[in-house]
Short mmCIF file of C-alpha atoms and ligand atoms in Angstrom, two decimals:
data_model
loop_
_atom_site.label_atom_id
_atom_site.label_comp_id
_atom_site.label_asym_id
_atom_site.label_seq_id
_atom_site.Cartn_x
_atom_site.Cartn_y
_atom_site.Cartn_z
CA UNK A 1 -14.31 11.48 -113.00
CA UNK A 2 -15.47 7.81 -113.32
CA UNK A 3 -11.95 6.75 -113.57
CA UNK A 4 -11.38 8.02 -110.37
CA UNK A 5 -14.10 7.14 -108.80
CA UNK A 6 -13.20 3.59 -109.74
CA UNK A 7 -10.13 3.84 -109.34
CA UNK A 8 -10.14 4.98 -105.67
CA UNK A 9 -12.78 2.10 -105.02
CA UNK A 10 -10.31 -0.15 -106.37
CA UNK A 11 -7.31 1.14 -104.07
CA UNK A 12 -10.19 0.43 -101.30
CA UNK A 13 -11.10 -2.64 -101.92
CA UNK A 14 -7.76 -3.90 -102.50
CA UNK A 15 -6.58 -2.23 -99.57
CA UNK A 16 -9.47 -3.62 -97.62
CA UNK A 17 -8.20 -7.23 -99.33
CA UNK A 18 -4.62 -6.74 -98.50
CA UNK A 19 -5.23 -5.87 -94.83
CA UNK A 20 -7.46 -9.01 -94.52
CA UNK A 21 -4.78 -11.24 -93.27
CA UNK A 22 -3.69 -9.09 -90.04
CA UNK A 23 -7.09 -7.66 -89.39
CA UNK A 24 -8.00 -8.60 -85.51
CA UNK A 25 -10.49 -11.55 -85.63
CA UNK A 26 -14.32 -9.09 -85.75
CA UNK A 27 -16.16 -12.59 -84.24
CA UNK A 28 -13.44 -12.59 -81.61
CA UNK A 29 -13.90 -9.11 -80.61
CA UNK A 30 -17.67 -9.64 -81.01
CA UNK A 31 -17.13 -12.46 -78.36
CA UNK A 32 -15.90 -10.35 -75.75
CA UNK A 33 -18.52 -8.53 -73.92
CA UNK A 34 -16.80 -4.92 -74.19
CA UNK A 35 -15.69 -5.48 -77.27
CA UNK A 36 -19.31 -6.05 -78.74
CA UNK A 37 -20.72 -3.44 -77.16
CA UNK A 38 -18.20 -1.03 -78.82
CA UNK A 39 -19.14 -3.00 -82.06
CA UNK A 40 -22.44 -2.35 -81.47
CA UNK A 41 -21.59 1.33 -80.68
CA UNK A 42 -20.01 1.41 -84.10
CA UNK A 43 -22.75 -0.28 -85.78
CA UNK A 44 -24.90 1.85 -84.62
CA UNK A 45 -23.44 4.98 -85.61
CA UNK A 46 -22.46 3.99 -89.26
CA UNK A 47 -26.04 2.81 -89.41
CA UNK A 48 -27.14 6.29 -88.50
CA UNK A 49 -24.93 7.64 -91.58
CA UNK A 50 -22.31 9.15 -89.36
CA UNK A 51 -18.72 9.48 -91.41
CA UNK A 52 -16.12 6.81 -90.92
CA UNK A 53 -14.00 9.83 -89.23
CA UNK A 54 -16.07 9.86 -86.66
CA UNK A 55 -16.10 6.19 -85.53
CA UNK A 56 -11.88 6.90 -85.47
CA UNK A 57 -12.58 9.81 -83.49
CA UNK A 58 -14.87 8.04 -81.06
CA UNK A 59 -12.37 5.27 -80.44
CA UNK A 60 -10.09 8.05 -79.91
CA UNK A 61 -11.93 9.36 -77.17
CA UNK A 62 -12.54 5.98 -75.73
CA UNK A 63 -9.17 5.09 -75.61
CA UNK A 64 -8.12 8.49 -73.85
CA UNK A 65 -10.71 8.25 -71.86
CA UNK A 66 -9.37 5.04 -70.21
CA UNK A 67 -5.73 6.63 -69.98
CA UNK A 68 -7.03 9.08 -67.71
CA UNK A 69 -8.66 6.93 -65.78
CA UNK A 70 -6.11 4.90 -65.24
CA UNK A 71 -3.87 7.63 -65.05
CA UNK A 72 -6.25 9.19 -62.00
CA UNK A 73 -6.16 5.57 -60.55
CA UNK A 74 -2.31 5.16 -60.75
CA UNK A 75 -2.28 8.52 -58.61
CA UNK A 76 -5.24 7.60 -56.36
CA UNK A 77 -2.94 4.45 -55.53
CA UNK A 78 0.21 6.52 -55.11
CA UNK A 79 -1.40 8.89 -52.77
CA UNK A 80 -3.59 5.86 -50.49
CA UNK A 81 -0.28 3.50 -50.59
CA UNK A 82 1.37 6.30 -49.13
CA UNK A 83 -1.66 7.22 -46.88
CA UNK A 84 -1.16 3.39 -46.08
CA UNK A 85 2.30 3.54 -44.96
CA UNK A 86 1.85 6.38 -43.17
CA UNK A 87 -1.19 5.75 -40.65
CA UNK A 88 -0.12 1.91 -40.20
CA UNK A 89 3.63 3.70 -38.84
CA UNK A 90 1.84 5.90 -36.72
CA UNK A 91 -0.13 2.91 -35.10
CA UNK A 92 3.13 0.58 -35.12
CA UNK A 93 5.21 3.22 -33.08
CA UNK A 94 2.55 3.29 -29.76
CA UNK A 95 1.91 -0.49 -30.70
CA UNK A 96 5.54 -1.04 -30.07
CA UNK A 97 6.16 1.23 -27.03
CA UNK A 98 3.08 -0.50 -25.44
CA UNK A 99 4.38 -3.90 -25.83
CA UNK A 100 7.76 -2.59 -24.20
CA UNK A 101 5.62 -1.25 -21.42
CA UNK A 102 3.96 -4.26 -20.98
CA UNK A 103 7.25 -6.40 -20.84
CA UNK A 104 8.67 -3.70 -18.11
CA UNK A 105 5.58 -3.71 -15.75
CA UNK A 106 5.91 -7.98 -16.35
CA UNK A 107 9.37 -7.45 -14.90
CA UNK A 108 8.61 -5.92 -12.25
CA UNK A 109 5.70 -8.18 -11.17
CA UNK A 110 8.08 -11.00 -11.60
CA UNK A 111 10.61 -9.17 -9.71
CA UNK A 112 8.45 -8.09 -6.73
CA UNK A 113 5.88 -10.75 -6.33
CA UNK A 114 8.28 -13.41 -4.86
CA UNK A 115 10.01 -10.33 -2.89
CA UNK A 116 6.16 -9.49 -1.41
CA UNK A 117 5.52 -13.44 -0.85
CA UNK A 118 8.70 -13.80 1.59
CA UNK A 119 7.94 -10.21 3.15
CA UNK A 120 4.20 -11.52 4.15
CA UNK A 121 5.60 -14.84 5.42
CA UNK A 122 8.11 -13.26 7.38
CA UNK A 123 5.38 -10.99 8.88
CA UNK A 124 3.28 -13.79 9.61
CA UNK A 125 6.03 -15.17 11.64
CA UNK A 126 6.98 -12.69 13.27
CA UNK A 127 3.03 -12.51 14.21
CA UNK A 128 3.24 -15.68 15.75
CA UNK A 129 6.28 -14.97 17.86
CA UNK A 130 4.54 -11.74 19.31
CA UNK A 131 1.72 -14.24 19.90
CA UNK A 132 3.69 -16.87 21.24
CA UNK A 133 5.24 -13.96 24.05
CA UNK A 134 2.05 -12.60 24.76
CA UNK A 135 0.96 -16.25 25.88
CA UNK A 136 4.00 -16.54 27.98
CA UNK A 137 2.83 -12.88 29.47
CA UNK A 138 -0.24 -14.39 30.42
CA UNK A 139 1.01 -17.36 32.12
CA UNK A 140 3.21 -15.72 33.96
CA UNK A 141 0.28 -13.43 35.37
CA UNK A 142 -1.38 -15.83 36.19
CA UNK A 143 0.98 -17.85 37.63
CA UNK A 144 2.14 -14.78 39.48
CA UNK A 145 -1.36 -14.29 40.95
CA UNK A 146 -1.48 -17.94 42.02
CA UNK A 147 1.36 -17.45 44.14
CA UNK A 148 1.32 -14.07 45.05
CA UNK A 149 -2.52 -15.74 46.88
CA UNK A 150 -0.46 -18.45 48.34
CA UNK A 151 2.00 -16.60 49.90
CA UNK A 152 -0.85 -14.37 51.01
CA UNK A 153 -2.62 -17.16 52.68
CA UNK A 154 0.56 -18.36 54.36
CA UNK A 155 1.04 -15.17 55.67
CA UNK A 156 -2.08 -15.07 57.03
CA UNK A 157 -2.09 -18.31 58.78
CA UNK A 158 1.09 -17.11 60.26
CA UNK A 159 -0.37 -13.80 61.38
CA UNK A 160 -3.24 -15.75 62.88
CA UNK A 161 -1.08 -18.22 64.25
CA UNK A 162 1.51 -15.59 65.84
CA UNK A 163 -1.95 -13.54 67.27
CA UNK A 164 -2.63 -17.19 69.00
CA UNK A 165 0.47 -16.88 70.27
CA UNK A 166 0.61 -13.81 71.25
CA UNK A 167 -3.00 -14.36 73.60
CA UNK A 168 -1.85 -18.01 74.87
CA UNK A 169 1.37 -16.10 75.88
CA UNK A 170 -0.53 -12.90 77.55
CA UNK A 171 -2.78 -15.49 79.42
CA UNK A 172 -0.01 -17.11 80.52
CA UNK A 173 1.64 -14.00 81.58
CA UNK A 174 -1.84 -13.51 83.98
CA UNK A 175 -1.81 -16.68 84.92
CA UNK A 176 1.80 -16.46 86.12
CA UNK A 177 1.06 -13.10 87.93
CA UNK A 178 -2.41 -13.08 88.90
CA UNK A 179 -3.75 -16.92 89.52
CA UNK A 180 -6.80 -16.22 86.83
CA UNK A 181 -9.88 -18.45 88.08
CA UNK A 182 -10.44 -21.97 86.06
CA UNK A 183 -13.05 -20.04 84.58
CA UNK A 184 -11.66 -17.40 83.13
CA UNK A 185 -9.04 -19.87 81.57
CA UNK A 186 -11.52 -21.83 80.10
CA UNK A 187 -13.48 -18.92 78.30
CA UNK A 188 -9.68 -17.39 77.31
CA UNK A 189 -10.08 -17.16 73.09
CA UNK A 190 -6.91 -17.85 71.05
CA UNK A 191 -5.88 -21.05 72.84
CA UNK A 192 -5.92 -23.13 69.89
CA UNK A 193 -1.85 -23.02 69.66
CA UNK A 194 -1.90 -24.86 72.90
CA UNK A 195 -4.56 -27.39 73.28
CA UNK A 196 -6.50 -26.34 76.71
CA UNK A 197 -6.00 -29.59 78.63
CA UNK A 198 -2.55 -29.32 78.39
CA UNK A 199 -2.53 -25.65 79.39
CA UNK A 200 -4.90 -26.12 82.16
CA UNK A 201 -2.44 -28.91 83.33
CA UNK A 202 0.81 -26.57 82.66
CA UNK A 203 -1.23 -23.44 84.78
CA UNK A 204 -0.82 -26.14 87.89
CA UNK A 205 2.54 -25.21 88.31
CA UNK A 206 4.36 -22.25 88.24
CA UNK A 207 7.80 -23.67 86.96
CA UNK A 208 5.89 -25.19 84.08
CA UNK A 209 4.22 -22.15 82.79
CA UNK A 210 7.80 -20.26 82.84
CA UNK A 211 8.97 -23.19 80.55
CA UNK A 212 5.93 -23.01 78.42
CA UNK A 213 6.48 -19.28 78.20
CA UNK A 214 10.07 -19.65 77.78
CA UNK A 215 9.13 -21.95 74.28
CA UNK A 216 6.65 -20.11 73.28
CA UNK A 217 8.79 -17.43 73.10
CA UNK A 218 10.94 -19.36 71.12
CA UNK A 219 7.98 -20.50 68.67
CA UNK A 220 6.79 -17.11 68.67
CA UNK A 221 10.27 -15.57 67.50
CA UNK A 222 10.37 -18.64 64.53
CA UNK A 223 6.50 -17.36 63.60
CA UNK A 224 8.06 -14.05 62.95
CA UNK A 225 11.61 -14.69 61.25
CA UNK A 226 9.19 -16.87 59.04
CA UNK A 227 6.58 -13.55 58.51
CA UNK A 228 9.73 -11.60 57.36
CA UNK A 229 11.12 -14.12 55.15
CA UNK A 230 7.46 -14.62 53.71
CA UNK A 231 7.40 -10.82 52.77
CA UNK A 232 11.34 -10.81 51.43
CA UNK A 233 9.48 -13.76 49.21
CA UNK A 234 6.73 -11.60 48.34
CA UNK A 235 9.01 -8.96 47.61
CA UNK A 236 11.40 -11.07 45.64
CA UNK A 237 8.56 -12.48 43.44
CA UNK A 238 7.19 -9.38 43.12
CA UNK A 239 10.24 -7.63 41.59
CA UNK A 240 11.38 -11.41 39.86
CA UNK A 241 8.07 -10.83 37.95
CA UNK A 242 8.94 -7.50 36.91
CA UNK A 243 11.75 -7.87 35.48
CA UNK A 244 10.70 -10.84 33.61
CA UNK A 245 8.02 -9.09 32.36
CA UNK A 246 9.67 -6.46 31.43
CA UNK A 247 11.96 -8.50 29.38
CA UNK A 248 9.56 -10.32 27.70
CA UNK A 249 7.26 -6.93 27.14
CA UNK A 250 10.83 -5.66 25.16
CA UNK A 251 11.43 -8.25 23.21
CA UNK A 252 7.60 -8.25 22.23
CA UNK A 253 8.12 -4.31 21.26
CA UNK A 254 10.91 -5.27 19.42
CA UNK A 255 9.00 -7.52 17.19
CA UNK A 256 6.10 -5.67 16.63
CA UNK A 257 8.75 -2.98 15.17
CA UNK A 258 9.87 -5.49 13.20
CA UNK A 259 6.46 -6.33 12.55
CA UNK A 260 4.90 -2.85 11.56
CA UNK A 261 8.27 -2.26 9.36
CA UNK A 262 7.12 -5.83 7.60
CA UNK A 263 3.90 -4.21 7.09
CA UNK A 264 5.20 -1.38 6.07
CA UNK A 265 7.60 -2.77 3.13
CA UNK A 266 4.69 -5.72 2.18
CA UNK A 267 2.26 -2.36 1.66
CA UNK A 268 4.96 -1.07 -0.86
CA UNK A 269 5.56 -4.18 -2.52
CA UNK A 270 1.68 -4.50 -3.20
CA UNK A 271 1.13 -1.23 -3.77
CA UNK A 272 4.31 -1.84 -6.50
CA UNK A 273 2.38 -5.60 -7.65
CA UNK A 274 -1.08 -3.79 -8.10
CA UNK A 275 0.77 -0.51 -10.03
CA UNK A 276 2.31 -2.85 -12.53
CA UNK A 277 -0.65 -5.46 -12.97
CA UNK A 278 -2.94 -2.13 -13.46
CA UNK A 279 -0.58 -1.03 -16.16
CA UNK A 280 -0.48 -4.34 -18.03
CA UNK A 281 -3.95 -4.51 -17.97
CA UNK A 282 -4.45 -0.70 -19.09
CA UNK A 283 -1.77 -1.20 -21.94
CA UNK A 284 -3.32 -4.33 -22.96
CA UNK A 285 -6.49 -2.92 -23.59
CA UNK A 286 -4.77 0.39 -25.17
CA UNK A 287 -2.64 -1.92 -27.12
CA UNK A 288 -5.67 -4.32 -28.78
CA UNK A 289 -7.53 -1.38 -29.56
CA UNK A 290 -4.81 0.42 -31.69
CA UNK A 291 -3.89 -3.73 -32.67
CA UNK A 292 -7.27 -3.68 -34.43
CA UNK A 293 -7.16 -0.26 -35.96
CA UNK A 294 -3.66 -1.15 -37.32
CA UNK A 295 -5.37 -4.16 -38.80
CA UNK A 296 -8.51 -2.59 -40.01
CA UNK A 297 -6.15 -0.36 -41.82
CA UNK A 298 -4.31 -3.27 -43.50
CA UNK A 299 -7.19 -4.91 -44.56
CA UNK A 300 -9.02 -1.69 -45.93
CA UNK A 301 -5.36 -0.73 -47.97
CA UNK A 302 -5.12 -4.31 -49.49
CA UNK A 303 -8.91 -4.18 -50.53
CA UNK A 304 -7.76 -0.99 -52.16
CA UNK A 305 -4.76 -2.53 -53.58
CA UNK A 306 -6.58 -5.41 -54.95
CA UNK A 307 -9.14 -3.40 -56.72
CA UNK A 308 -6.38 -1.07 -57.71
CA UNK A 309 -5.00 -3.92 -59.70
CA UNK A 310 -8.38 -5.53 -60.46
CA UNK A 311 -9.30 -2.37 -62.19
CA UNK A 312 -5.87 -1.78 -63.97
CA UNK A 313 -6.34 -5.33 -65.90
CA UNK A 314 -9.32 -4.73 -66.17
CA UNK A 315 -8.80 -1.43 -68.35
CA UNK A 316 -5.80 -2.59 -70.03
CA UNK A 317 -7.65 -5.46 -71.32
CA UNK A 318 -10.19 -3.06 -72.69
CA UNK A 319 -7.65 -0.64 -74.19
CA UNK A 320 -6.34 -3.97 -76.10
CA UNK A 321 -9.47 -4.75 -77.23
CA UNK A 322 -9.89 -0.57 -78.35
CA UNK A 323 -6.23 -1.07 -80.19
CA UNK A 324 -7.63 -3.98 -82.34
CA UNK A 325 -10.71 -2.27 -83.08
CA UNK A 326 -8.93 0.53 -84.07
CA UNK A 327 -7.00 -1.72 -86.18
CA UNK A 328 -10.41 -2.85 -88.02
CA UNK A 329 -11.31 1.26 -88.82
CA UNK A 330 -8.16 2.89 -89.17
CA UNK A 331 -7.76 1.58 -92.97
C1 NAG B 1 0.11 0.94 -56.26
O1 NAG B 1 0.20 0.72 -54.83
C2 NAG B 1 0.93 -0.41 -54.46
C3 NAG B 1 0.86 -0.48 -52.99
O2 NAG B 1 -0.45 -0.49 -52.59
C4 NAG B 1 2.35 -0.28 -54.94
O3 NAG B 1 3.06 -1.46 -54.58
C5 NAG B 1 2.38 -0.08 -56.42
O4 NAG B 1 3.70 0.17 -56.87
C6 NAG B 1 1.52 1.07 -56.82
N1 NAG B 1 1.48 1.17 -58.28
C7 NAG B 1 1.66 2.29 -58.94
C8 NAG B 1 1.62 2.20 -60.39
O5 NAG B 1 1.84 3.35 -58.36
C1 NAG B 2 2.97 -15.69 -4.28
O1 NAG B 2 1.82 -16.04 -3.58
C2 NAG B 2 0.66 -16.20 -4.39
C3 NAG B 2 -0.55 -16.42 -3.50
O2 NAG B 2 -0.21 -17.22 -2.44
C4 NAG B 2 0.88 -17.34 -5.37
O3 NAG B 2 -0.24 -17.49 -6.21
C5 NAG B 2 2.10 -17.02 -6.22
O4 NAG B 2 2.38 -18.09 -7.07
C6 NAG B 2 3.30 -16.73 -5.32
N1 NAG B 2 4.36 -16.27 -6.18
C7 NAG B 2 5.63 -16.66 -6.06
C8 NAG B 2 6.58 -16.09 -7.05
O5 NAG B 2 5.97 -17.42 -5.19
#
């Protein structure tokens, strides 16, 4: 029995000798701070009498312990990495038709706004034509009226001139037949055609008033080819007027159509212009908001991917450090 006994501490203590040389270096491991608090651990329960069995079965435990937590981990990553992929596609997709929809409603801004530009100047032009006739309307009232009062006056004067005439001749006429009294001659109205001296003279003499009468006939036909051809000019100015008017009043209509259709296609093209700057804007805004999720999400996956890895070396180290250990209790 004592035989043994020594014997077996001999095979233990040369064992322990013999395994000197490749045993892991204890005041390394001691260095590290997991490894000395597993040391400790150790320490601690061969201090408190526990069987050596136990300390293998501990590290045991340890060590599987930290496979399955890296073995959760390693799936954890798997299923966030794929998580990842997935929900930074599904923002990449809109991301990508909103940038196309942005470079189509660009187009057509680009497209329309020099198309608009030309349609408003040629509006504004045609603005001042219409302008430019309506003047010319005006002036040609007015002128119009200015002669349509001169030809008025004219024919008055005429008219009054002809009803002078007219008296001087009937007084004559009396004269002729009747001898009127000086007196009656001299109150006579109308005579201004013929000054009264020279009437008063004429009235002497019977073959001069039949002369007189005789050119005042005359003068008094003249008077009234003139009244005639002063209303043919009336008349002719009248309907010259018109028809200029009307010409000019057409080819005003005609431009305003022009005009209004101006209007009309310059509305469309801004309607267009404001449609596709309201879009840019609106996918803009759409687009930076999903542009930020997208890179929330990329920052948040490589936070998880760095303490993915931190956390791998992290254990692997310690799972070294459990393999030496185990090296120092597994005689
Ligand atoms: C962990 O995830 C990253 C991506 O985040 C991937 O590249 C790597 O292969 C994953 N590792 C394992 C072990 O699954
Ligand atoms: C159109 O007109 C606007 C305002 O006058 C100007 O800012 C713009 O540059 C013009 N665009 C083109 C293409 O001419």
């Amino acid at each position: 029995m004592l035989i043994w006994v020594f014997l077996a501490g001999t095979v233990l203590v040369s064992g322990t000798f013999e395994n000197i040389q490749e045993l892991p270096d204890y005041q390394k491991l001691s260095q590290n701070p997991y490894g000395s608090k597993i040391l400790s651990t150790i320490s601690l329960q061969l201090s408190s009498d526990k069987p050596p069995e136990e300390v293998i079965l501990l590290l045991e435990e340890i060590s599987n312990k930290l496979l399955d937590e890296q073995r959760k981990d390693d799936q954890l990553n798997v299923t966030r990495a794929a998580e990842c992929k997935a929900e930074i596609e599904f923002l990449d997709r809109p991301i990508e038709v909103m940038h196309s929809e942005i470079e189509r409603a660009k187009q057509i801004e680009a497209e329309r706004e020099p198309l608009f530009n030309s349609t408003i100047e040629k509006r504004n032009a045609k603005d001042q034509e219409i302008r430019f006739f309506e003047g010319e309307i005006m002036s040609l009232d007015r002128n119009s009226k200015i002669d349509a009062e001169k030809l008025q006056k004219k024919y008055q004067e005429h008219e009054e001139a002809l009803s002078a005439i007219d008296s001087s001749l009937e007084y004559m006429q009396k004269v002729y037949t009747d001898q009127e009294s000086q007196s009656v001659k001299s109150n006579h109205p109308h005579m201004e055609i013929i000054p009264l001296d020279v009437l008063l003279e004429v009235s002497e003499n019977q073959d001069s008033i039949v002369k007189l009468i005789d050119i005042m006939t005359d003068i008094r036909k003249d008077y009234q080819a003139s009244l005639k051809s002063l209303i043919d000019r009336k008349l002719e100015g009248e309907k010259d007027y018109k028809e200029l008017k009307d010409s000019i009043s057409s080819v005003i209509s005609d431009l305003k159509e022009i005009r209004e259709s101006l209007d009309k296609h310059s509305l469309e093209l801004s309607d267009d212009l404001e449609e596709s700057r309201r879009m840019q804007r609106e996918a803009r805004e759409e687009c930076g908001s999903m542009e930020r999720a997208r890179d929330d999400k990329v920052t948040e996956c490589e936070a998880w991917s760095n303490q993915y890895i931190n956390e791998k070396d992290k254990r692997s180290e310690e799972l070294q450090i459990i393999r030496e250990i185990q090296k120092l209790y597994s005689v």
